[in-house]
mmCIF file of C-alpha atoms and ligand atoms in Angstrom:
data_model
loop_
_atom_site.group_PDB
_atom_site.id
_atom_site.type_symbol
_atom_site.label_atom_id
_atom_site.label_comp_id
_atom_site.label_asym_id
_atom_site.label_seq_id
_atom_site.Cartn_x
_atom_site.Cartn_y
_atom_site.Cartn_z
ATOM 1 C CA MET A 276 94.115 111.290 96.345
ATOM 2 C CA THR A 277 95.428 111.511 100.250
ATOM 3 C CA ASP A 278 98.981 111.053 101.470
ATOM 4 C CA ALA A 279 99.692 111.278 104.926
ATOM 5 C CA THR A 280 102.244 114.085 104.593
ATOM 6 C CA THR A 281 99.850 116.900 103.162
ATOM 7 C CA LEU A 282 97.487 115.844 105.536
ATOM 8 C CA LEU A 283 99.632 116.171 108.530
ATOM 9 C CA GLN A 284 101.080 119.494 107.036
ATOM 10 C CA ARG A 285 97.484 120.560 106.554
ATOM 11 C CA VAL A 286 96.688 119.487 110.162
ATOM 12 C CA SER A 287 99.613 121.773 111.764
ATOM 13 C CA GLU A 288 98.548 125.139 109.307
ATOM 14 C CA LEU A 289 94.737 124.638 110.677
ATOM 15 C CA GLU A 290 96.087 124.196 114.245
ATOM 16 C CA ALA A 291 98.106 127.381 113.977
ATOM 17 C CA GLY A 292 95.219 129.292 112.484
ATOM 18 C CA ALA A 293 92.635 127.924 115.210
ATOM 19 C CA LEU A 294 94.737 128.852 118.079
ATOM 20 C CA SER A 295 95.428 132.719 116.680
ATOM 21 C CA GLN A 296 91.673 132.993 116.449
ATOM 22 C CA ILE A 297 90.938 131.952 119.935
ATOM 23 C CA ASP A 298 93.602 133.952 121.069
ATOM 24 C CA ALA A 299 92.220 137.107 119.134
ATOM 25 C CA ALA A 300 88.229 136.841 120.276
ATOM 26 C CA PRO A 301 87.564 139.772 122.003
ATOM 27 C CA THR A 302 84.180 138.001 123.555
ATOM 28 C CA THR A 303 82.818 134.935 124.956
ATOM 29 C CA ASP A 304 80.038 135.202 122.193
ATOM 30 C CA ALA A 305 82.836 135.755 119.524
ATOM 31 C CA LEU A 306 84.543 132.832 121.082
ATOM 32 C CA GLU A 307 81.727 130.662 120.386
ATOM 33 C CA GLU A 308 81.823 131.346 116.548
ATOM 34 C CA VAL A 309 85.154 130.419 116.567
ATOM 35 C CA ARG A 310 84.713 127.056 118.121
ATOM 36 C CA VAL A 311 81.829 126.411 115.372
ATOM 37 C CA ALA A 312 84.288 127.402 112.788
ATOM 38 C CA VAL A 313 87.043 125.397 113.975
ATOM 39 C CA LEU A 314 85.548 122.092 115.352
ATOM 40 C CA GLY A 315 81.999 122.109 114.131
ATOM 41 C CA ARG A 316 80.658 120.084 111.846
ATOM 42 C CA LYS A 317 81.331 121.860 108.724
ATOM 43 C CA ALA A 318 84.629 122.868 109.800
ATOM 44 C CA GLU A 319 87.439 121.644 107.557
ATOM 45 C CA LEU A 320 89.427 119.782 110.325
ATOM 46 C CA PRO A 321 86.867 117.476 111.181
ATOM 47 C CA ASN A 322 86.288 116.497 107.853
ATOM 48 C CA LEU A 323 89.859 116.132 107.169
ATOM 49 C CA LEU A 324 90.159 113.727 109.790
ATOM 50 C CA ARG A 325 87.776 111.762 108.278
ATOM 51 C CA GLY A 326 90.003 111.034 105.198
ATOM 52 C CA VAL A 327 92.324 108.974 107.595
ATOM 53 C CA SER A 328 90.573 106.093 106.673
ATOM 54 C CA GLU A 329 91.471 106.466 103.379
ATOM 55 C CA LEU A 330 95.342 106.119 104.154
ATOM 56 C CA PRO A 331 97.404 102.731 104.051
ATOM 57 C CA PRO A 332 96.781 100.841 107.411
ATOM 58 C CA GLN A 333 100.575 101.565 108.913
ATOM 59 C CA GLU A 334 100.176 105.273 108.111
ATOM 60 C CA ARG A 335 96.535 105.997 109.991
ATOM 61 C CA GLY A 336 97.867 105.453 113.791
ATOM 62 C CA GLN A 337 100.669 108.481 113.037
ATOM 63 C CA VAL A 338 97.890 111.078 111.373
ATOM 64 C CA GLY A 339 95.291 109.802 113.462
ATOM 65 C CA LYS A 340 97.733 110.332 116.900
ATOM 66 C CA ALA A 341 98.545 113.833 115.428
ATOM 67 C CA ALA A 342 95.032 114.575 114.616
ATOM 68 C CA ASN A 343 93.941 113.995 117.744
ATOM 69 C CA ILE A 344 96.956 116.027 119.867
ATOM 70 C CA THR A 345 95.589 118.903 117.523
ATOM 71 C CA ARG A 346 92.115 118.392 118.510
ATOM 72 C CA GLY A 347 93.134 118.421 121.976
ATOM 73 C CA ALA A 348 95.479 121.486 121.966
ATOM 74 C CA ILE A 349 92.813 123.469 120.486
ATOM 75 C CA GLU A 350 89.961 122.485 123.019
ATOM 76 C CA ARG A 351 92.244 123.071 125.712
ATOM 77 C CA ARG A 352 93.151 126.692 124.407
ATOM 78 C CA LEU A 353 89.095 127.263 123.901
ATOM 79 C CA ALA A 354 88.523 126.052 127.609
ATOM 80 C CA GLU A 355 91.479 128.735 129.043
ATOM 81 C CA ARG A 356 90.284 131.395 126.399
ATOM 82 C CA LYS A 357 86.893 130.897 127.295
ATOM 83 C CA GLU A 358 87.716 131.611 131.373
ATOM 84 C CA GLN A 359 89.518 134.235 130.645
ATOM 85 C CA LEU A 360 86.954 136.054 128.953
ATOM 86 C CA ALA A 361 84.280 135.300 130.990
ATOM 87 C CA GLY A 362 86.040 136.091 134.168
ATOM 88 C CA ALA A 363 86.256 139.512 132.874
ATOM 89 C CA GLU A 364 83.019 139.675 131.612
ATOM 90 C CA GLU A 365 81.510 139.285 134.878
ATOM 91 C CA ALA A 366 83.828 141.674 136.678
ATOM 92 C CA LYS A 367 82.969 144.419 134.440
ATOM 93 C CA ARG A 368 79.229 143.511 134.708
ATOM 94 C CA LEU A 369 79.764 143.609 138.786
ATOM 95 C CA ALA A 370 81.531 146.744 138.465
ATOM 96 C CA GLY A 371 78.210 148.255 136.799
ATOM 97 C CA ASP A 372 76.037 147.066 139.276
ATOM 98 C CA ARG A 373 77.782 148.145 142.263
ATOM 99 C CA LEU A 374 75.311 149.087 145.282
ATOM 100 C CA ASP A 375 75.906 151.875 147.959
ATOM 101 C CA LEU A 376 74.883 150.225 151.313
ATOM 102 C CA THR A 377 75.258 153.754 153.028
ATOM 103 C CA LEU A 378 72.110 155.551 151.179
ATOM 104 C CA PRO A 379 69.473 156.311 152.980
ATOM 105 C CA GLY A 380 66.179 153.939 152.874
ATOM 106 C CA SER A 381 62.919 155.513 150.765
ATOM 107 C CA PRO A 382 61.990 158.412 152.997
ATOM 108 C CA GLN A 383 58.197 157.358 151.190
ATOM 109 C CA LEU A 384 57.479 154.961 153.468
ATOM 110 C CA HIS A 385 54.573 155.503 156.096
ATOM 111 C CA ASP A 386 53.856 152.886 158.387
ATOM 112 C CA GLY A 387 50.273 152.487 159.641
ATOM 113 C CA ALA A 388 48.460 153.287 163.119
ATOM 114 C CA LEU A 389 45.291 152.030 164.905
ATOM 115 C CA HIS A 390 42.646 154.786 164.660
ATOM 116 C CA ILE A 391 41.603 156.255 168.409
ATOM 117 C CA ILE A 392 38.540 154.475 168.446
ATOM 118 C CA THR A 393 40.148 151.136 167.947
ATOM 119 C CA SER A 394 43.024 151.885 170.428
ATOM 120 C CA THR A 395 40.354 153.211 172.886
ATOM 121 C CA TRP A 396 38.492 150.037 172.569
ATOM 122 C CA ARG A 397 41.250 148.102 173.151
ATOM 123 C CA ASP A 398 42.462 150.052 176.356
ATOM 124 C CA ILE A 399 39.304 149.573 177.856
ATOM 125 C CA GLU A 400 38.771 145.674 176.937
ATOM 126 C CA ASP A 401 42.156 145.441 178.468
ATOM 127 C CA VAL A 402 41.302 147.115 181.618
ATOM 128 C CA PHE A 403 38.398 144.733 182.369
ATOM 129 C CA LEU A 404 40.171 141.746 181.354
ATOM 130 C CA GLY A 405 42.554 142.500 183.958
ATOM 131 C CA LEU A 406 39.868 142.672 186.203
ATOM 132 C CA GLY A 407 38.960 139.086 185.209
ATOM 133 C CA PHE A 408 36.019 139.903 182.930
ATOM 134 C CA SER A 409 35.375 137.906 179.489
ATOM 135 C CA VAL A 410 34.859 139.850 176.139
ATOM 136 C CA LEU A 411 31.765 139.191 174.257
ATOM 137 C CA SER A 412 30.563 140.205 171.081
ATOM 138 C CA GLY A 413 27.309 140.732 169.733
ATOM 139 C CA ARG A 414 24.726 141.337 166.737
ATOM 140 C CA GLU A 415 24.437 144.802 165.283
ATOM 141 C CA VAL A 416 20.767 143.688 163.770
ATOM 142 C CA GLU A 417 18.555 142.908 166.629
ATOM 143 C CA THR A 418 14.672 142.409 167.286
ATOM 144 C CA ALA A 419 12.942 144.426 169.330
ATOM 145 C CA HIS A 420 12.490 142.417 171.888
ATOM 146 C CA TYR A 421 16.247 142.064 173.358
ATOM 147 C CA ASN A 422 16.910 145.823 172.329
ATOM 148 C CA PHE A 423 13.526 146.981 174.174
ATOM 149 C CA ASP A 424 10.841 144.572 175.597
ATOM 150 C CA ALA A 425 13.529 142.389 177.777
ATOM 151 C CA LEU A 426 15.181 145.503 179.021
ATOM 152 C CA ASN A 427 12.303 146.583 180.610
ATOM 153 C CA HIS A 428 11.184 149.289 178.523
ATOM 154 C CA SER A 429 7.180 149.938 178.406
ATOM 155 C CA PRO A 430 5.357 149.420 175.248
ATOM 156 C CA THR A 431 5.339 153.244 174.839
ATOM 157 C CA HIS A 432 8.831 154.248 175.719
ATOM 158 C CA PRO A 433 9.837 156.806 173.475
ATOM 159 C CA ALA A 434 13.165 155.186 172.385
ATOM 160 C CA ARG A 435 11.401 153.005 170.361
ATOM 161 C CA ALA A 436 9.715 155.728 167.997
ATOM 162 C CA ASP A 437 11.137 155.189 164.564
ATOM 163 C CA THR A 438 12.547 158.942 164.762
ATOM 164 C CA ASP A 439 14.978 157.657 167.262
ATOM 165 C CA THR A 440 15.965 154.216 165.967
ATOM 166 C CA PHE A 441 16.631 152.654 162.362
ATOM 167 C CA TYR A 442 14.194 149.886 161.729
ATOM 168 C CA VAL A 443 14.329 147.119 159.303
ATOM 169 C CA ASN A 444 10.694 146.087 159.894
ATOM 170 C CA ASP A 445 8.573 145.895 162.982
ATOM 171 C CA ASP A 446 10.396 143.584 164.915
ATOM 172 C CA VAL A 447 14.135 144.121 163.802
ATOM 173 C CA LEU A 448 16.362 147.172 164.098
ATOM 174 C CA LEU A 449 19.782 148.422 164.166
ATOM 175 C CA ARG A 450 20.420 148.072 168.005
ATOM 176 C CA THR A 451 20.399 151.349 169.614
ATOM 177 C CA HIS A 452 22.865 149.998 172.635
ATOM 178 C CA THR A 453 24.935 147.528 173.360
ATOM 179 C CA SER A 454 22.315 146.187 176.603
ATOM 180 C CA PRO A 455 20.653 143.863 174.390
ATOM 181 C CA MET A 456 23.712 141.781 174.950
ATOM 182 C CA GLN A 457 23.047 141.402 178.744
ATOM 183 C CA VAL A 458 19.720 139.113 178.026
ATOM 184 C CA ARG A 459 21.823 137.423 175.489
ATOM 185 C CA ALA A 460 24.625 136.698 177.579
ATOM 186 C CA MET A 461 22.461 135.366 180.516
ATOM 187 C CA GLU A 462 20.472 133.039 178.309
ATOM 188 C CA ILE A 463 24.172 131.787 176.810
ATOM 189 C CA TYR A 464 26.276 131.304 180.095
ATOM 190 C CA ASP A 465 25.612 130.219 183.665
ATOM 191 C CA PRO A 466 26.668 132.851 186.666
ATOM 192 C CA PRO A 467 28.351 133.709 187.757
ATOM 193 C CA LEU A 468 28.888 135.976 184.659
ATOM 194 C CA TYR A 469 31.495 138.893 184.237
ATOM 195 C CA VAL A 470 31.584 140.113 181.147
ATOM 196 C CA VAL A 471 32.054 143.543 178.566
ATOM 197 C CA ILE A 472 30.526 143.607 175.257
ATOM 198 C CA PRO A 473 31.737 146.392 172.909
ATOM 199 C CA GLY A 474 30.478 147.209 169.662
ATOM 200 C CA ARG A 475 28.520 149.495 167.261
ATOM 201 C CA VAL A 476 25.197 150.835 167.941
ATOM 202 C CA TYR A 477 23.131 153.092 165.764
ATOM 203 C CA ARG A 478 20.688 156.073 166.498
ATOM 204 C CA ARG A 479 18.916 158.414 164.395
ATOM 205 C CA ASP A 480 20.810 161.682 165.101
ATOM 206 C CA TYR A 481 23.464 163.744 163.557
ATOM 207 C CA ASP A 482 24.852 166.792 164.606
ATOM 208 C CA ALA A 483 28.125 168.384 166.296
ATOM 209 C CA THR A 484 27.750 165.555 169.553
ATOM 210 C CA HIS A 485 25.624 162.943 168.166
ATOM 211 C CA LEU A 486 26.787 160.351 165.314
ATOM 212 C CA PRO A 487 24.214 157.807 163.735
ATOM 213 C CA GLN A 488 26.895 155.168 164.496
ATOM 214 C CA PHE A 489 29.265 154.976 167.403
ATOM 215 C CA HIS A 490 30.761 152.877 169.931
ATOM 216 C CA GLN A 491 30.120 151.610 173.238
ATOM 217 C CA VAL A 492 30.984 149.054 175.898
ATOM 218 C CA GLU A 493 28.503 147.165 177.813
ATOM 219 C CA GLY A 494 29.767 145.779 181.476
ATOM 220 C CA LEU A 495 27.505 142.902 183.203
ATOM 221 C CA ALA A 496 28.349 141.051 186.422
ATOM 222 C CA VAL A 497 25.756 138.573 187.672
ATOM 223 C CA ASP A 498 26.994 136.711 191.009
ATOM 224 C CA LYS A 499 25.554 136.053 194.438
ATOM 225 C CA GLY A 500 25.258 139.141 196.441
ATOM 226 C CA ILE A 501 26.065 141.878 194.399
ATOM 227 C CA THR A 502 25.456 145.281 195.522
ATOM 228 C CA LEU A 503 25.941 148.939 193.888
ATOM 229 C CA ALA A 504 29.371 148.794 196.290
ATOM 230 C CA ASP A 505 30.855 146.450 193.770
ATOM 231 C CA LEU A 506 29.886 148.571 190.853
ATOM 232 C CA LYS A 507 31.201 151.517 192.160
ATOM 233 C CA GLY A 508 34.905 149.734 193.012
ATOM 234 C CA THR A 509 35.058 148.541 189.854
ATOM 235 C CA LEU A 510 34.120 151.437 187.819
ATOM 236 C CA MET A 511 36.681 153.421 189.984
ATOM 237 C CA ALA A 512 39.210 150.739 189.167
ATOM 238 C CA PHE A 513 38.600 151.459 185.401
ATOM 239 C CA ALA A 514 38.211 155.448 185.291
ATOM 240 C CA ARG A 515 42.036 155.467 187.153
ATOM 241 C CA ALA A 516 43.224 153.075 184.659
ATOM 242 C CA ILE A 517 42.168 154.840 181.770
ATOM 243 C CA PHE A 518 42.210 158.617 183.098
ATOM 244 C CA GLY A 519 45.106 157.951 185.385
ATOM 245 C CA GLY A 520 46.098 158.871 188.779
ATOM 246 C CA GLU A 521 44.274 158.716 192.000
ATOM 247 C CA LEU A 522 40.820 159.955 190.718
ATOM 248 C CA ALA A 523 37.932 160.052 192.274
ATOM 249 C CA ILE A 524 34.424 159.018 191.062
ATOM 250 C CA ARG A 525 30.843 159.871 191.992
ATOM 251 C CA LEU A 526 27.501 158.567 191.686
ATOM 252 C CA ARG A 527 24.386 160.421 190.726
ATOM 253 C CA PRO A 528 21.001 159.090 190.560
ATOM 254 C CA HIS A 529 19.507 158.393 187.349
ATOM 255 C CA PHE A 530 16.893 156.533 185.491
ATOM 256 C CA PHE A 531 17.222 153.829 182.766
ATOM 257 C CA PRO A 532 14.311 151.159 182.340
ATOM 258 C CA PHE A 533 16.735 147.901 182.972
ATOM 259 C CA THR A 534 18.617 148.804 186.143
ATOM 260 C CA GLU A 535 17.274 150.009 189.464
ATOM 261 C CA PRO A 536 18.535 152.177 191.037
ATOM 262 C CA SER A 537 20.267 153.457 187.907
ATOM 263 C CA VAL A 538 23.201 156.074 188.118
ATOM 264 C CA GLU A 539 25.351 158.122 185.807
ATOM 265 C CA ILE A 540 28.968 158.172 187.000
ATOM 266 C CA ASP A 541 31.547 160.804 186.783
ATOM 267 C CA VAL A 542 35.174 160.819 187.302
ATOM 268 C CA ALA A 543 37.232 163.735 188.676
ATOM 269 C CA CYS A 544 38.293 166.264 186.002
ATOM 270 C CA PHE A 545 41.719 165.096 185.412
ATOM 271 C CA ASN A 546 43.012 168.293 184.027
ATOM 272 C CA CYS A 547 41.722 169.946 186.985
ATOM 273 C CA SER A 548 43.387 167.468 189.571
ATOM 274 C CA ASP A 549 46.121 168.045 187.802
ATOM 275 C CA GLY A 550 46.565 171.672 189.234
ATOM 276 C CA TRP A 551 45.106 173.478 186.272
ATOM 277 C CA ILE A 552 46.384 177.012 186.970
ATOM 278 C CA GLY A 553 44.608 178.880 183.915
ATOM 279 C CA THR A 554 42.569 182.131 185.119
ATOM 280 C CA GLU A 555 39.734 180.841 182.847
ATOM 281 C CA ARG A 556 37.681 178.205 183.259
ATOM 282 C CA CYS A 557 39.111 174.397 182.760
ATOM 283 C CA PRO A 558 38.302 173.958 178.718
ATOM 284 C CA VAL A 559 38.071 169.885 179.786
ATOM 285 C CA CYS A 560 35.081 170.334 182.410
ATOM 286 C CA ARG A 561 34.257 173.588 181.813
ATOM 287 C CA GLY A 562 34.638 174.333 185.283
ATOM 288 C CA GLU A 563 32.322 171.674 186.428
ATOM 289 C CA GLN A 564 35.557 169.667 187.813
ATOM 290 C CA TRP A 565 33.680 166.411 186.822
ATOM 291 C CA LEU A 566 33.295 164.655 183.527
ATOM 292 C CA GLU A 567 30.475 162.074 182.958
ATOM 293 C CA ILE A 568 31.778 158.819 181.642
ATOM 294 C CA LEU A 569 28.960 156.285 181.738
ATOM 295 C CA GLY A 570 25.404 155.023 182.525
ATOM 296 C CA ALA A 571 24.873 151.882 185.433
ATOM 297 C CA GLY A 572 23.079 150.481 187.866
ATOM 298 C CA GLU A 573 21.884 147.380 189.403
ATOM 299 C CA VAL A 574 20.443 144.985 187.311
ATOM 300 C CA ASP A 575 16.507 145.330 187.249
ATOM 301 C CA PRO A 576 14.559 142.122 188.615
ATOM 302 C CA ASN A 577 12.615 142.262 185.360
ATOM 303 C CA VAL A 578 15.634 142.113 183.484
ATOM 304 C CA LEU A 579 16.894 138.820 185.179
ATOM 305 C CA ARG A 580 12.750 137.470 184.737
ATOM 306 C CA ALA A 581 13.037 138.109 181.277
ATOM 307 C CA VAL A 582 15.993 135.570 180.761
ATOM 308 C CA GLN A 583 13.648 132.812 182.001
ATOM 309 C CA ARG A 584 16.109 130.531 183.708
ATOM 310 C CA ASP A 585 16.266 129.575 187.389
ATOM 311 C CA VAL A 586 19.468 130.337 187.769
ATOM 312 C CA TYR A 587 19.289 134.070 187.112
ATOM 313 C CA HIS A 588 15.999 134.470 189.358
ATOM 314 C CA PRO A 589 16.235 137.818 191.089
ATOM 315 C CA GLU A 590 15.861 135.505 194.641
ATOM 316 C CA ALA A 591 19.565 133.337 193.238
ATOM 317 C CA VAL A 592 21.520 136.387 192.139
ATOM 318 C CA GLN A 593 22.111 139.960 191.546
ATOM 319 C CA GLY A 594 23.956 142.027 189.187
ATOM 320 C CA PHE A 595 25.038 145.209 188.243
ATOM 321 C CA ALA A 596 25.587 146.853 184.131
ATOM 322 C CA PHE A 597 26.886 149.548 182.767
ATOM 323 C CA GLY A 598 27.250 150.985 179.460
ATOM 324 C CA MET A 599 29.988 153.939 178.111
ATOM 325 C CA GLY A 600 30.412 155.454 174.923
ATOM 326 C CA ILE A 601 33.618 154.915 173.007
ATOM 327 C CA GLU A 602 33.978 158.338 171.229
ATOM 328 C CA ARG A 603 33.089 159.923 174.414
ATOM 329 C CA ILE A 604 35.865 158.228 176.796
ATOM 330 C CA ALA A 605 38.361 158.644 173.652
ATOM 331 C CA MET A 606 37.254 162.408 173.338
ATOM 332 C CA LEU A 607 37.978 163.191 177.355
ATOM 333 C CA ARG A 608 41.105 161.339 177.488
ATOM 334 C CA ASN A 609 42.645 163.110 174.204
ATOM 335 C CA ASP A 610 40.815 166.348 174.107
ATOM 336 C CA ILE A 611 39.140 165.741 171.252
ATOM 337 C CA PRO A 612 36.874 168.370 170.605
ATOM 338 C CA ASP A 613 34.443 167.462 167.763
ATOM 339 C CA LEU A 614 32.982 164.222 166.828
ATOM 340 C CA ARG A 615 32.953 164.382 163.288
ATOM 341 C CA LEU A 616 36.587 164.213 163.655
ATOM 342 C CA TYR A 617 36.635 160.735 164.240
ATOM 343 C CA ILE A 618 34.761 159.848 160.805
ATOM 344 C CA GLU A 619 36.311 162.552 158.831
ATOM 345 C CA ASN A 620 39.614 160.521 158.140
ATOM 346 C CA ASP A 621 41.773 163.949 158.085
ATOM 347 C CA VAL A 622 45.502 162.448 158.243
ATOM 348 C CA ARG A 623 46.629 165.628 160.419
ATOM 349 C CA PHE A 624 43.972 164.652 162.973
ATOM 350 C CA LEU A 625 45.175 160.647 162.764
ATOM 351 C CA GLU A 626 48.815 161.542 162.937
ATOM 352 C CA GLN A 627 48.263 163.329 166.304
ATOM 353 C CA LEU A 628 46.906 160.441 167.912
ATOM 354 C CA ARG A 629 48.800 157.803 166.508
HETATM 355 N N1 LIG B 310 22.317 151.363 177.296
HETATM 356 C C1 LIG B 310 22.384 152.541 178.168
HETATM 357 C C2 LIG B 310 22.558 153.842 176.895
HETATM 358 O O1 LIG B 310 22.880 153.355 175.790
HETATM 359 C C3 LIG B 310 23.685 152.789 179.129
HETATM 360 C C4 LIG B 310 23.606 151.523 180.388
HETATM 361 C C5 LIG B 310 24.041 150.303 180.131
HETATM 362 C C6 LIG B 310 23.048 151.841 181.401
HETATM 363 C C7 LIG B 310 24.032 149.607 181.068
HETATM 364 C C8 LIG B 310 22.837 151.359 182.519
HETATM 365 C C9 LIG B 310 23.222 150.021 182.581
HETATM 366 O O2 LIG B 310 22.815 155.054 177.433
#
């Protein structure tokens, strides 16, 4: 039998018990357990309140109201205590996580750098872009036609020997120089043509002064009335941009099948010109005072004919061409004594040239 007075008394006992448990809960987890024990589905208070329906109608209002007030008081106290505990727990967590923003960064971080061949390649490109040339790239696997025949090599030229050239088959080879791109460029583009073509080349050589794979930059200018003076002016501007100062260049007679006349170009030794005062010979030019930097010449009429286009007929246009080794330019410019340093990837060497 339920009666209002007993019910009210039990409610106020439960309220007092609940509030003191809430206040005593040490953590938010413990508080959640208290909430379930006090207001959860199996808790005494909610079940007891269901008994209100068994009371005579005139008593229900009084008990129901008291019960709602009690429930509200417990919920409010739960919320307050929860906020209090959560705040304290958060503060404790943050204190444990404190970062020292004044600590130095990790000393393990290394930034990368361009390889000296790549940076020299780009420097050379930049000089010619500044002179109004465009940059093309070619193919490393070439045909004997473009590598030799179209470049006016006789059928018995020694460079064709398979002791010098890597062949894929009788007609296909790894290009031995970037010059095949002279003819390809003229096949594709109309004159006036001002291009440089950097890239890898291959020869069957391997010793202290030769690598089986190395890099060249080809240059080709074809226009009306091009002379050797244009070649000299262009390459003097190049030499000064790459080696610095007001360095002189000189042209020495030479031979290439695809240029006529052909020259080798030397630049005045920048080390001697700088006022080398050592008692021994200058270590850069070994006392020669000149450094050989590239091969060049006027484009041979037979090469223009091999293009088989009227706009490139030798009566219509003239041209100059040159080819240089990137390894050699980088060696001279950075005083690198041995070609093999380029491919050994010794970090101590690479670090010095970053
Ligand atoms: N192809 C020549 C070489 O590899 C260089 C060169 C290029 C010479 C263009 C003249 C003109 O040695």
